[in-house]
Amino acid sequence: MSWQYLSEIFPALLKGTKVTLSIFGLTLLLAIPLGLLVSLGLRSRFKPLRGLLDFYVWLMRGTPLLLQLIFVFYGLPLIHLVLERYAAALFAFVLNYAAYFAEIFRGGLQSVDQGQVEAAQMLRLNSRQTFRYIILPQVNKKVIPAIGNEVINLVKDSSLVYVIGLGDLLRAGNIAMARDVTLVPLLAVAVIYLTLTAVLTWALRRAEKHYAYYE
Amino acid sequence: MLTLKGITKKMGARTIIDQVSLAVEEGQTLCIVGPSGAGKTTLLRVIAGLTPFDQGTIELDGQRFVPVRDNLKRGLIGVVFQDFRLFPHLTTLENVALAPRLVLNQTGAAADQQAQKLLQQLDLSQQAAQYPFQLSGGQKQRVGIARALALRPRILCYDEPTSALDPNLRDSVRDLILQLKASGMTQIVVTHDLAFARQIADQTYQLAPYQV
């Protein structure tokens, strides 16, 4: 393995890393709030909405993300909904991860004692204030470890976008490997993934610590 | 001041509260006593507006009063819960100052100042920056009282105020209730502890007979 070879493949790997990071970042940015909204809908008293969201979560968690990616990119055009590669990947990832986040938030919401809501009611907080100032901070503390697992999974899952021909980090490594007949590019890819997950693990620990000030 | 006439609460086929009529006058302390399962806490929840009732009427100052609607809007009746129900992620000061800031639209500084004053009255100044998990049972209860008082209710209700406390803290709760009574606060105390009720009550309402 020479430094010269690594420096030759580095620009391609960097370009792939940018795609991986952008899928990762945008998915988180969109899927977490969407997951929170879905989790609220899953607790709705309006049965049809609950049924629909239950079905959505079941569908997303019950089928492989790879299949969903293929379906969005190759299947949706059959009903005249054509998405370009990046948009299709993002669409599939957000839908899939929002379902997982929704289940995590649902568990978090269930774990907050109903007595907290009653205490807020007696203090005349309206439902928005109760959610924002009383429930959400307690839910956040409870869901961070589970969300953290999904965040780490997302970094690795992002490599599935190769199936629709999007040039992410793994694909960049694969191309270099096939062209130069060496495993070195894949080793470099592994090091980049490990670095990304190490940084995320550190950030998640910080987030857990941030909420560790109370029991 | 507050009058209950023929209040009945059913849960399914079971009658939890049957035709309860009682009245509490301004500045008085009413104790609702009875054995476990007599419906004391349910009656307190009905008065506070946390549980709707099936029959009867409630009047406040001679006006019809529907707690589920009126109390939750106007906050005339405050509650100190048996298990305190403090907000675990907020400090003592924040627990007390939150509602005045959000509900009475006080500025942060004004709400904090009022909360500090209440904490001082309840001997909790040292605990202002502590979180509920750092407090003793007696301190948690006093924070619960301070939090309810911060919205300036006309009636303060307690659900079994002595049951979660060590016996030696019972006297301090008694003193606190008597102190609030001296300041003119109308109080309703639900308790199974007859001796405690005798020490604080102007009048006592027995919800169901004790079995001998």
CSV table of C-alpha atoms in Angstrom, one decimal, chain A residues 113-126 129 133-135 137-138 212-215, chain B residues 45 48 50 71-75 77 79 81 85-89 98-99 102-103 131 133 147 151:
chain,number,residue,atom,x,y,z
A,113,ASP,CA,-46.0,9.0,33.6
A,114,GLN,CA,-49.5,10.2,33.0
A,115,GLY,CA,-49.2,12.0,36.4
A,116,GLN,CA,-46.8,14.5,34.8
A,117,VAL,CA,-49.5,15.5,32.3
A,118,GLU,CA,-52.1,15.8,35.1
A,119,ALA,CA,-49.6,17.9,37.2
A,120,ALA,CA,-49.2,20.2,34.1
A,121,GLN,CA,-53.0,20.3,33.7
A,122,MET,CA,-53.4,21.4,37.3
A,123,LEU,CA,-50.9,24.2,36.6
A,124,ARG,CA,-53.1,25.2,33.6
A,125,LEU,CA,-50.5,24.5,31.0
A,126,ASN,CA,-52.1,23.9,27.7
A,129,GLN,CA,-46.9,23.9,26.6
A,133,TYR,CA,-41.9,22.0,28.4
A,134,ILE,CA,-42.8,18.8,30.3
A,135,ILE,CA,-43.1,15.8,28.0
A,137,PRO,CA,-37.5,17.0,27.5
A,138,GLN,CA,-38.3,13.7,29.4
A,212,ALA,CA,-27.8,13.0,32.7
A,213,TYR,CA,-28.2,15.9,35.0
A,214,TYR,CA,-31.4,14.5,36.5
A,215,GLU,CA,-32.8,11.0,37.2
B,45,ARG,CA,-59.9,14.6,41.5
B,48,ALA,CA,-60.0,19.6,41.1
B,50,LEU,CA,-59.2,15.9,36.8
B,71,ASN,CA,-60.8,24.9,37.2
B,72,LEU,CA,-58.5,23.9,34.4
B,73,LYS,CA,-59.1,27.3,32.8
B,74,ARG,CA,-59.1,29.5,35.9
B,75,GLY,CA,-56.9,27.5,38.3
B,77,ILE,CA,-58.2,25.0,43.0
B,79,VAL,CA,-53.6,20.2,44.1
B,81,PHE,CA,-50.4,15.1,44.8
B,85,ARG,CA,-45.4,14.7,40.6
B,86,LEU,CA,-42.6,17.2,40.4
B,87,PHE,CA,-41.1,17.7,37.0
B,88,PRO,CA,-37.9,15.7,37.2
B,89,HIS,CA,-36.0,17.7,34.6
B,98,LEU,CA,-42.7,27.6,35.2
B,99,ALA,CA,-46.5,28.0,35.4
B,102,LEU,CA,-46.2,30.3,30.9
B,103,VAL,CA,-49.8,30.8,32.2
B,131,TYR,CA,-33.5,18.7,41.1
B,133,PHE,CA,-34.1,13.5,42.8
B,147,ARG,CA,-45.7,25.0,42.9
B,151,LEU,CA,-50.7,30.2,40.7
